[in-house]
Coordinates of C-alpha atoms and ligand atoms in Angstrom, one line a residue:
M1 CA 0.2 0.3 0.1
N2 CA 0.6 3.5 -1.3
Y3 CA 0.4 4.5 3.1
D4 CA 4.1 4.9 5.2
I5 CA 0.8 2.3 8.0
K6 CA 0.0 -0.9 7.1
F7 CA -4.1 -2.0 8.2
N8 CA -5.2 -5.2 8.8
D9 CA -7.3 -6.7 5.9
T10 CA -10.7 -5.3 7.4
I11 CA -9.3 -2.0 7.2
Q12 CA -8.3 -2.3 3.6
R13 CA -11.0 -3.6 2.6
Q14 CA -13.5 -0.5 4.3
I15 CA -10.7 1.7 2.5
V16 CA -10.6 -0.1 -0.7
R17 CA -14.5 -0.1 -0.2
Q18 CA -14.4 3.5 0.6
L19 CA -12.0 4.3 -2.3
R20 CA -14.0 3.0 -4.8
S21 CA -17.1 4.6 -3.4
L22 CA -15.7 8.3 -3.9
D23 CA -13.7 7.6 -6.5
R24 CA -14.9 6.7 -10.0
A25 CA -11.4 5.3 -11.7
A26 CA -10.6 4.1 -7.9
S27 CA -13.9 2.6 -9.5
A28 CA -12.7 1.4 -12.4
E29 CA -9.5 0.0 -10.7
G30 CA -10.6 -4.6 -10.4
D31 CA -7.6 -4.7 -8.3
D32 CA -7.5 -3.9 -5.0
E33 CA -3.3 -4.0 -4.6
A34 CA -2.6 -2.1 -7.9
L35 CA -5.4 0.1 -6.4
L36 CA -4.0 0.8 -3.4
R37 CA 0.1 1.7 -5.2
K38 CA -1.2 3.4 -7.7
V39 CA -4.1 5.7 -5.7
S40 CA -2.3 8.9 -4.1
K41 CA -2.2 9.7 -0.3
T42 CA -4.6 12.9 -0.1
K43 CA -7.1 9.7 -1.9
L44 CA -6.4 7.1 0.5
L45 CA -6.3 10.0 3.8
G46 CA -9.9 11.1 2.4
A47 CA -10.9 7.3 2.3
I48 CA -9.1 6.6 6.0
G49 CA -11.7 9.2 7.1
A50 CA -14.6 8.2 5.9
A51 CA -14.1 4.7 6.5
S52 CA -12.8 6.0 10.4
G53 CA -15.9 8.5 10.6
L54 CA -13.3 11.1 11.1
P55 CA -12.0 14.4 9.5
A56 CA -9.5 14.4 6.9
M57 CA -6.4 17.2 7.5
P58 CA -3.5 16.8 5.0
Q59 CA -1.6 19.0 6.5
V60 CA -1.8 19.9 10.2
K61 CA 1.2 20.7 12.2
E62 CA 0.7 24.7 11.2
L63 CA -1.8 24.2 13.8
A64 CA 0.2 22.8 16.1
D65 CA 1.2 24.3 19.7
P66 CA 4.3 24.1 20.4
Q67 CA 4.3 24.0 23.9
L68 CA 1.5 21.8 24.0
L69 CA 3.3 19.8 22.3
A70 CA 6.5 20.2 24.5
G71 CA 5.2 19.1 27.8
C72 CA 4.4 15.8 25.6
D73 CA 6.7 12.5 25.7
P74 CA 8.0 12.8 21.4
S75 CA 8.9 9.0 21.4
V76 CA 5.4 8.0 23.0
L77 CA 4.0 10.2 20.5
S78 CA 6.0 8.8 16.9
Q79 CA 5.8 5.2 18.0
G80 CA 2.1 5.0 18.9
M81 CA 1.6 7.9 15.4
F82 CA -0.9 11.5 16.4
A83 CA 0.1 14.6 18.3
P84 CA -2.2 16.9 20.3
L85 CA -2.8 19.5 18.2
R86 CA -4.2 22.2 21.2
C87 CA -5.7 22.6 23.2
A88 CA -8.8 25.2 23.9
D89 CA -12.0 25.0 26.6
N90 CA -11.0 21.7 27.7
Q91 CA -11.3 20.0 24.1
I92 CA -8.3 19.1 22.7
L93 CA -7.8 19.1 19.1
L94 CA -6.0 15.2 18.6
A95 CA -4.4 14.2 14.7
V96 CA -3.8 10.4 14.6
A97 CA -2.6 8.8 11.3
N98 CA -3.8 5.4 12.1
P99 CA -7.1 6.2 13.6
W100 CA -7.6 2.1 14.6
D101 CA -4.3 2.6 16.8
Y102 CA -5.7 2.0 20.6
R103 CA -1.9 3.9 21.9
A104 CA -3.7 7.4 21.1
D105 CA -6.7 7.5 22.7
E106 CA -4.6 5.6 25.7
F107 CA -2.5 7.9 26.2
C108 CA -5.0 10.9 26.2
N109 CA -7.7 9.7 28.3
A110 CA -4.8 9.3 31.4
R111 CA -3.2 12.3 29.7
F112 CA -6.3 14.6 29.0
A113 CA -8.9 12.9 31.0
E114 CA -10.8 16.3 31.6
H115 CA -11.0 17.2 28.6
E116 CA -12.9 16.4 25.5
I117 CA -11.0 15.2 22.5
F118 CA -10.7 15.7 19.2
K119 CA -10.0 13.9 16.2
V120 CA -8.7 13.7 12.7
V121 CA -6.9 12.0 10.2
T122 CA -3.9 13.1 8.5
L123 CA -1.4 11.4 7.1
A124 CA 2.0 10.6 9.2
S125 CA 4.8 11.9 7.3
E126 CA 2.1 15.3 8.6
I127 CA 2.5 13.4 12.5
S128 CA 6.8 13.1 12.0
A129 CA 7.5 16.3 10.6
T130 CA 5.1 17.8 13.4
I131 CA 7.1 15.9 16.5
E132 CA 10.1 17.0 14.5
R133 CA 9.4 20.4 15.1
S134 CA 8.7 20.7 18.0
S135 CA 11.6 18.6 19.8
Q136 CA 14.8 19.5 20.8
S137 CA 17.4 17.0 20.1
T138 CA 19.7 16.9 22.6
G139 CA 22.5 14.5 23.5
P140 CA 24.9 13.7 26.2
S141 CA 27.6 15.9 27.8
R142 CA 30.9 15.9 28.1
A143 CA 31.1 15.2 31.7
E144 CA 29.3 12.2 31.2
L145 CA 30.8 11.1 27.9
E146 CA 34.0 11.4 29.7
A147 CA 33.3 9.9 32.8
L148 CA 32.6 6.1 30.7
D149 CA 34.0 3.1 31.1
I150 CA 35.6 1.6 28.1
E151 CA 34.4 -1.5 27.7
H152 CA 33.4 -3.8 25.1
S153 CA 30.3 -4.0 23.8
G154 CA 28.3 -6.8 21.8
N155 CA 24.8 -6.5 21.4
E156 CA 23.9 -6.3 18.1
V157 CA 21.2 -2.9 16.0
S158 CA 20.0 -2.5 12.8
D159 CA 17.6 -0.1 12.9
F160 CA 18.1 2.7 15.2
D161 CA 16.7 4.4 16.3
V162 CA 18.0 8.6 16.7
T163 CA 14.7 9.8 18.1
R164 CA 14.9 7.9 21.1
T165 CA 16.8 7.4 24.8
H166 CA 19.3 5.1 24.9
Q167 CA 20.6 3.9 27.8
E168 CA 24.5 3.4 27.0
P169 CA 25.9 7.0 26.1
I170 CA 27.5 5.7 22.7
A171 CA 24.4 5.2 21.6
Q172 CA 23.2 8.0 22.7
L173 CA 25.9 9.9 21.6
V174 CA 25.3 8.4 17.9
A175 CA 21.8 9.4 18.0
S176 CA 21.6 12.8 18.6
M177 CA 24.5 13.1 16.4
V178 CA 22.8 11.4 13.9
S179 CA 19.2 13.4 14.9
D180 CA 21.1 16.2 15.1
A181 CA 22.0 16.3 10.6
I182 CA 19.1 15.5 9.3
K183 CA 17.3 17.6 11.8
R184 CA 19.4 20.3 9.7
H185 CA 19.1 18.7 6.8
A186 CA 22.6 17.8 6.2
S187 CA 24.2 16.2 3.2
D188 CA 26.7 14.9 5.4
I189 CA 28.2 13.8 9.1
H190 CA 32.2 13.5 9.2
I191 CA 33.9 11.8 11.9
K192 CA 38.0 12.7 12.2
T193 CA 41.3 11.1 14.4
E194 CA 43.6 13.5 14.2
K195 CA 46.8 13.9 16.0
A196 CA 44.7 15.5 20.3
Q197 CA 41.3 16.4 18.5
F198 CA 39.1 14.0 17.5
F199 CA 35.2 15.9 16.4
Y200 CA 32.3 15.3 14.2
Y201 CA 31.0 17.9 11.6
F202 CA 28.1 18.2 8.8
R203 CA 28.2 19.4 5.3
V204 CA 25.2 22.0 5.7
D205 CA 23.9 23.5 2.1
G206 CA 27.6 22.3 0.2
D207 CA 29.8 24.0 3.6
L208 CA 31.2 22.6 6.1
G209 CA 29.9 22.8 9.8
P210 CA 31.6 23.9 13.2
K211 CA 33.4 21.2 14.6
V212 CA 32.0 19.3 18.2
E213 CA 35.0 17.6 20.3
I214 CA 34.5 14.0 21.3
P215 CA 37.0 13.1 24.6
L216 CA 39.8 11.1 22.7
K217 CA 40.0 8.4 24.8
L218 CA 36.2 7.3 22.9
K219 CA 37.7 7.1 19.1
D220 CA 38.0 3.7 19.2
R221 CA 34.6 2.5 21.3
L222 CA 32.5 5.0 18.5
D223 CA 33.9 3.1 15.7
A224 CA 33.7 -0.6 17.5
F225 CA 29.5 0.9 18.3
L226 CA 29.1 1.6 14.9
L227 CA 31.3 -1.1 12.9
N228 CA 28.9 -3.0 14.5
L229 CA 26.0 -1.5 14.0
M230 CA 27.0 -2.6 9.9
R231 CA 27.7 -6.0 11.1
L232 CA 31.1 -4.9 10.2
A233 CA 34.1 -6.6 11.7
P234 CA 35.4 -4.0 13.3
E235 CA 38.6 -6.6 14.1
D236 CA 39.2 -6.0 9.7
R237 CA 39.4 -2.3 10.9
S238 CA 42.6 -2.0 11.1
K239 CA 43.2 -3.7 8.4
R240 CA 41.6 -2.5 5.8
P241 CA 42.0 1.0 4.2
G242 CA 38.4 1.5 3.3
M243 CA 35.0 -0.1 5.1
S244 CA 31.9 1.1 3.9
G245 CA 28.2 0.0 5.1
R246 CA 25.0 0.9 4.9
F247 CA 22.0 1.6 8.7
T248 CA 18.8 3.1 8.8
A249 CA 18.3 5.7 11.1
S250 CA 14.6 5.6 12.2
Y251 CA 13.8 9.5 13.0
Y252 CA 9.8 10.2 14.2
G253 CA 9.2 6.9 12.9
R254 CA 11.0 8.5 9.4
S255 CA 13.1 5.9 7.4
V256 CA 16.7 8.0 6.7
G257 CA 19.0 5.9 4.8
I258 CA 22.8 6.3 6.2
R259 CA 25.7 5.4 3.8
F260 CA 28.8 5.2 5.9
E261 CA 32.3 4.8 4.8
R262 CA 35.7 4.4 6.3
H263 CA 39.1 5.0 5.6
R264 CA 41.9 4.7 7.7
S265 CA 44.0 7.8 8.8
Y266 CA 47.2 8.3 9.7
R267 CA 45.3 9.1 13.7
G268 CA 42.8 6.5 14.1
Y269 CA 39.8 6.2 10.9
H270 CA 37.7 9.7 8.8
I271 CA 34.0 8.6 9.1
T272 CA 31.6 10.0 6.0
M273 CA 27.8 8.9 6.7
R274 CA 26.0 10.2 3.9
L275 CA 22.0 10.4 5.2
L276 CA 19.9 9.7 1.7
D277 CA 17.1 11.4 3.5
K278 CA 14.7 11.1 1.1
T279 CA 12.4 14.5 1.7
H280 CA 16.0 16.0 0.8
L281 CA 17.0 13.8 -1.6
E282 CA 20.3 14.9 -3.8
P283 CA 20.3 14.7 -7.6
R284 CA 19.1 11.4 -9.2
L285 CA 19.0 10.8 -12.1
G286 CA 14.9 10.7 -12.8
M287 CA 14.0 12.6 -9.5
G288 CA 13.7 16.7 -9.1
T289 CA 16.3 18.6 -10.6
L290 CA 16.9 15.3 -13.1
A291 CA 13.7 14.0 -14.2
F292 CA 14.3 13.9 -17.6
D293 CA 11.5 12.3 -19.9
E294 CA 11.2 8.9 -20.2
V295 CA 12.7 8.0 -23.7
T296 CA 15.9 10.3 -23.0
L297 CA 16.4 8.9 -19.4
F298 CA 15.8 4.7 -20.8
E299 CA 18.7 6.0 -23.8
L300 CA 21.4 7.1 -20.4
E301 CA 20.9 3.9 -18.6
K302 CA 21.4 2.2 -22.1
A303 CA 24.3 4.3 -21.8
L304 CA 25.2 3.8 -18.2
A305 CA 25.4 -0.5 -18.7
V306 CA 27.3 -0.3 -21.3
P307 CA 30.7 -1.7 -20.1
S308 CA 33.7 0.1 -21.1
G309 CA 33.6 3.7 -23.3
I310 CA 33.0 7.1 -22.6
I311 CA 30.0 9.4 -21.9
V312 CA 30.2 13.0 -22.4
M313 CA 28.0 16.1 -21.2
S314 CA 28.3 18.8 -22.8
G315 CA 27.8 22.7 -21.3
P316 CA 28.8 26.0 -20.5
T317 CA 29.4 26.3 -17.3
G318 CA 26.6 26.0 -14.0
S319 CA 25.2 24.4 -16.8
G320 CA 24.7 21.5 -14.3
K321 CA 26.8 18.9 -15.9
S322 CA 28.4 17.2 -12.8
T323 CA 25.7 17.3 -11.0
T324 CA 23.8 15.2 -13.7
L325 CA 27.7 13.6 -13.9
N326 CA 28.0 12.8 -10.9
A327 CA 24.0 11.7 -10.5
M328 CA 24.9 9.2 -12.6
L329 CA 28.4 7.9 -10.6
R330 CA 25.4 7.6 -8.0
E331 CA 24.4 5.1 -10.6
L332 CA 26.8 3.4 -10.7
N333 CA 28.5 3.1 -8.0
R334 CA 28.1 -0.2 -6.2
P335 CA 30.5 -1.3 -4.1
E336 CA 32.3 -4.7 -6.5
D337 CA 33.1 -1.5 -9.1
N338 CA 36.6 0.4 -8.0
I339 CA 35.5 4.7 -8.5
L340 CA 38.1 6.7 -9.1
T341 CA 37.3 10.7 -10.2
L342 CA 40.0 13.5 -11.3
E343 CA 38.5 16.8 -10.4
N344 CA 38.6 19.7 -10.6
P345 CA 37.8 20.9 -7.5
V346 CA 36.6 17.7 -6.1
E347 CA 32.0 19.2 -6.2
D348 CA 29.9 16.5 -5.1
E349 CA 31.6 13.6 -2.0
I350 CA 29.6 10.2 -2.5
P351 CA 30.7 7.6 -0.3
G352 CA 31.9 4.3 -1.7
V353 CA 33.1 6.7 -4.3
T354 CA 37.5 8.0 -3.9
H355 CA 37.4 11.3 -4.8
C356 CA 41.1 13.5 -5.9
D357 CA 41.5 16.8 -6.7
L358 CA 44.0 18.3 -9.0
R359 CA 45.7 20.7 -7.6
D360 CA 47.1 21.7 -10.9
S361 CA 47.4 20.6 -15.0
S362 CA 50.6 19.2 -14.2
E363 CA 49.4 16.4 -12.0
F364 CA 46.8 15.6 -14.2
K365 CA 49.8 13.3 -16.1
P366 CA 50.7 11.2 -13.0
M367 CA 47.9 11.2 -11.4
I368 CA 45.8 9.3 -14.2
S369 CA 48.8 7.1 -15.3
S370 CA 48.4 5.8 -11.0
F371 CA 44.3 5.8 -11.3
M372 CA 45.3 3.1 -14.1
R373 CA 47.7 1.3 -11.6
S374 CA 44.4 0.9 -8.4
D375 CA 42.2 -1.8 -10.7
P376 CA 39.7 1.3 -11.4
D377 CA 36.3 -0.4 -13.5
V378 CA 34.5 3.5 -13.3
I379 CA 37.2 6.8 -14.3
F380 CA 35.0 9.7 -13.5
I381 CA 37.5 13.1 -15.4
G382 CA 35.6 16.8 -13.7
E383 CA 37.3 18.2 -17.7
V384 CA 38.4 17.1 -20.7
R385 CA 40.5 20.6 -21.5
D386 CA 43.2 20.1 -23.4
R387 CA 45.0 17.2 -26.1
E388 CA 46.8 15.0 -22.8
S389 CA 43.6 15.3 -20.7
A390 CA 41.9 14.5 -24.3
E391 CA 44.8 11.5 -24.9
L392 CA 44.7 10.5 -21.4
A393 CA 40.2 10.1 -21.6
I394 CA 39.8 8.1 -24.8
E395 CA 43.4 5.6 -23.4
A396 CA 41.6 4.8 -20.6
A397 CA 37.8 3.9 -22.0
I398 CA 40.0 1.7 -25.4
T399 CA 42.0 0.0 -22.4
G400 CA 38.7 -0.8 -21.6
H401 CA 36.9 2.0 -18.2
K402 CA 33.6 3.3 -18.2
V403 CA 34.5 6.8 -18.4
L404 CA 32.9 9.9 -17.7
T405 CA 33.7 13.0 -18.2
T406 CA 33.2 17.4 -19.8
I407 CA 33.9 19.2 -22.4
H408 CA 32.9 22.6 -23.4
T409 CA 30.9 22.2 -26.3
P410 CA 26.7 23.8 -27.3
R411 CA 26.3 21.1 -28.4
A412 CA 26.0 16.9 -28.2
S413 CA 26.9 16.6 -32.0
Q414 CA 30.3 19.4 -31.1
I415 CA 32.2 16.7 -28.4
I416 CA 33.8 14.3 -31.8
E417 CA 34.3 17.6 -33.4
R418 CA 36.1 18.9 -30.1
F419 CA 38.0 15.7 -29.5
Q420 CA 39.1 15.9 -33.3
Q421 CA 41.0 19.8 -32.3
L422 CA 42.1 18.5 -29.7
G423 CA 44.1 16.4 -31.4
I424 CA 42.6 12.8 -31.6
E425 CA 42.3 11.3 -34.8
R426 CA 38.5 10.2 -35.3
W427 CA 38.1 6.7 -35.3
K428 CA 39.9 6.5 -31.6
I429 CA 36.7 8.5 -31.0
A430 CA 34.2 7.4 -32.9
Q431 CA 35.9 3.5 -31.8
T432 CA 35.0 5.0 -27.6
L433 CA 31.9 6.6 -27.8
K434 CA 29.7 5.4 -26.1
A435 CA 26.4 8.6 -25.0
A436 CA 27.7 11.7 -26.4
C437 CA 25.2 14.4 -24.2
A438 CA 24.3 18.0 -23.6
Q439 CA 22.8 19.9 -21.0
R440 CA 21.7 23.1 -19.8
L441 CA 19.2 24.4 -16.4
V442 CA 16.8 26.2 -17.3
K443 CA 14.7 28.6 -14.9
L444 CA 11.0 27.5 -13.3
L445 CA 7.8 29.1 -12.8
C446 CA 6.8 30.1 -9.5
H447 CA 3.7 28.0 -9.8
N448 CA 2.5 30.4 -7.4
C449 CA 2.9 33.6 -9.0
R450 CA 2.5 32.8 -12.7
Q451 CA 0.5 34.7 -14.9
T452 CA -1.1 33.0 -18.4
C453 CA -0.6 34.1 -21.9
E454 CA -2.0 33.7 -24.8
G455 CA 0.5 32.6 -27.0
I456 CA 3.5 33.3 -28.9
P457 CA 3.8 37.1 -30.6
E458 CA 4.4 37.0 -33.9
R459 CA 7.6 38.1 -34.3
E460 CA 8.9 36.1 -31.7
M461 CA 7.5 32.7 -33.5
R462 CA 8.8 33.7 -36.5
L463 CA 12.7 35.1 -34.8
F464 CA 12.3 30.9 -32.8
N465 CA 11.3 29.6 -35.8
L466 CA 8.2 28.7 -33.9
G467 CA 5.4 27.0 -36.1
P468 CA 1.8 28.4 -36.3
E469 CA 0.3 26.0 -33.3
W470 CA 2.1 28.2 -31.2
A471 CA 0.4 31.7 -32.0
K472 CA -2.8 30.5 -29.9
K473 CA -1.5 28.1 -27.4
K474 CA -2.2 28.7 -23.8
L475 CA 1.0 29.4 -21.5
F476 CA 2.0 31.6 -18.4
I477 CA 5.1 33.7 -18.0
H478 CA 6.9 35.2 -15.3
R479 CA 5.3 37.9 -13.0
K480 CA 8.2 40.2 -13.1
E481 CA 7.4 41.6 -9.3
G482 CA 6.9 37.8 -7.9
C483 CA 5.9 37.3 -4.7
N484 CA 7.0 36.6 -1.3
E485 CA 7.2 32.4 -2.6
C486 CA 9.0 33.1 -4.9
G487 CA 11.0 36.3 -3.5
G488 CA 9.9 39.0 -6.0
R489 CA 12.4 36.8 -9.3
G490 CA 9.4 35.1 -10.6
Y491 CA 11.6 31.7 -11.2
L492 CA 11.8 29.1 -8.8
G493 CA 14.3 26.3 -9.1
R494 CA 16.3 24.8 -12.1
A495 CA 15.3 21.9 -13.9
A496 CA 17.7 20.4 -17.0
L497 CA 16.8 19.6 -20.0
L498 CA 19.1 17.0 -21.9
E499 CA 20.6 15.4 -25.4
I500 CA 21.7 12.4 -25.8
L501 CA 23.3 10.8 -28.9
P502 CA 23.5 7.4 -28.0
I503 CA 26.7 6.1 -30.5
T504 CA 25.3 2.4 -31.6
P505 CA 28.3 0.4 -32.9
R506 CA 27.5 0.3 -36.5
T507 CA 27.2 4.8 -36.3
G508 CA 30.3 4.8 -34.7
D509 CA 31.6 2.5 -37.9
A510 CA 30.4 5.1 -40.4
L511 CA 31.7 8.0 -38.5
A512 CA 34.9 5.9 -37.9
K513 CA 35.2 5.3 -41.9
G514 CA 34.4 9.5 -42.5
E515 CA 31.0 8.2 -43.9
L516 CA 29.0 10.5 -42.0
T517 CA 29.9 14.0 -40.4
P518 CA 29.0 14.9 -36.9
Y519 CA 26.0 16.5 -37.5
E520 CA 24.9 14.2 -40.2
L521 CA 24.9 11.4 -37.4
E522 CA 23.1 13.5 -35.0
I523 CA 20.4 13.7 -37.8
E524 CA 20.1 9.9 -38.8
I525 CA 20.4 9.0 -34.9
R526 CA 17.5 11.3 -34.0
K527 CA 15.6 10.2 -36.7
E528 CA 15.8 6.8 -35.1
T529 CA 14.8 7.8 -32.4
A530 CA 13.2 9.9 -31.8
L531 CA 14.4 11.2 -29.4
P532 CA 14.6 15.2 -28.2
S533 CA 17.6 17.3 -28.6
L534 CA 17.7 20.4 -25.9
R535 CA 14.7 22.2 -28.2
D536 CA 12.6 20.1 -28.4
N537 CA 12.5 19.3 -23.9
G538 CA 13.4 22.7 -23.7
L539 CA 9.5 24.0 -26.1
R540 CA 8.0 20.9 -24.4
M541 CA 8.5 22.1 -20.7
L542 CA 7.0 25.7 -22.2
S543 CA 4.0 24.1 -23.1
E544 CA 4.0 23.1 -20.2
G545 CA 4.0 26.0 -18.2
K546 CA 7.0 24.9 -16.1
T547 CA 9.2 27.3 -17.7
D548 CA 8.8 30.7 -20.3
L549 CA 10.3 31.8 -23.5
D550 CA 12.1 34.8 -22.0
A551 CA 14.0 31.8 -19.1
L552 CA 14.3 29.2 -21.6
R553 CA 16.6 31.6 -24.6
R554 CA 18.7 33.0 -21.9
V555 CA 19.6 29.5 -22.2
L556 CA 19.3 28.2 -25.5
D557 CA 20.6 29.3 -29.0
L558 CA 15.8 29.1 -29.7
T559 CA 17.4 31.3 -33.3
Y560 CA 18.3 28.1 -35.4
L561 CA 16.2 24.6 -36.2
E562 CA 17.9 21.8 -36.5
Ligands
ZN601 ZN1 6.9 33.8 -7.4

């Protein structure tokens, strides 16, 4: 069921019955399980409300009185998935995610015996958000930690609840560190040992925060606790240079995946924990900013599945090339693959991937030679900018590696010419290039203040080669003065436009023999595959009302037709 709470069969049947009577589309679906998988959470909530006889409210967190909540134990609330919202005139407004759970009544009967309880049903995520807002995370004090006796602990935990109170101080330390990181929307937690210091800090919005010191003597104990949490053998830690694992933190009933990477260091270890908080996801292919159309996405995944060869992303600076490549690295990031990156600077650290930063261009050659000796499967080269880097990238691909890189050219088909300009023979590029991509980031209209407009003016239609169908199209444009939501900009967020040219063995061969120019190749691939170009993708977003011509013409040359 597409819902955070599991109901028993009897209740589920009642909910399904309500769903079918409330929604015509739902009544058409024959299979209960299929219906529950497809239906939106809000519709489901409506049905749960109808089945339980309670009013359904998809949003309640704004209603919550922080003082009332502060008096309740957050772990009791999150276990029973309920939250008292307000209290007035001996009446309590209580939000529950599961109307059939007795724990809310039990709690309120004991706690608010004198009050009349008014229940509403809401989404589990709303309950979590309500509890999360009101709670303060507290960790053990430094004095408490200093007073700890070091002893070995052997108990195993897999789903680690970071929002309840733990008896064992090390567990409490990890719990408060992780819950604090989730609360601050950190992307990573780093734990580092130095000569005389042991500390952790968070990365939030790309920046590392202040250090939080931990008594040095807890170094081994904390290490052992974390390795134990992931069932990694602690005796390996001095032998193995790197260890990876993952565990799930339970944060007010919400699961947050944590990817763990530990490197042995001179003074002990360096741990990176990447928080895979689903509510603040880092860019992933097919989602958020990188929500490409299905055909493009499929072609991209196909290119990634090729065992060796080079995938090149082109576009001007700031077009999000490396964001997409990093999302691709995340797709490729499996424990059995050795992924090395050579970047200047390292933009997005992915646990499990060995990132190397180039201090200056003279380091490139020795670094890549060293890479090739360290048994890589995937190599990410930040940018091909000169003959040397072009040669080494192609060489790595020819010798059986998967290479991802970026280059500065406006269009995907120009990638081949750019490599030639850098002195690479065409047959070598044709043989190794698996996909040529180009990308732009286009601003999205603020949904709150975008304005409708009727078609595109005649002059602009001619200027940008738009067909007669654009004269009457219902479109949206940005509001110049914006609104509060978008900070007066009229736009909110950006989305990536991507064009991809897959190079098949046949087209690669024709290209190598000089039977096709890169431009002809592009025309041919488009004819064969119906893959959209940057322009096609841009115009699609325009007609969908996601962006306007103003934003589009800033990032795309629309004055020619391909
Ligand atoms: Zn706005």
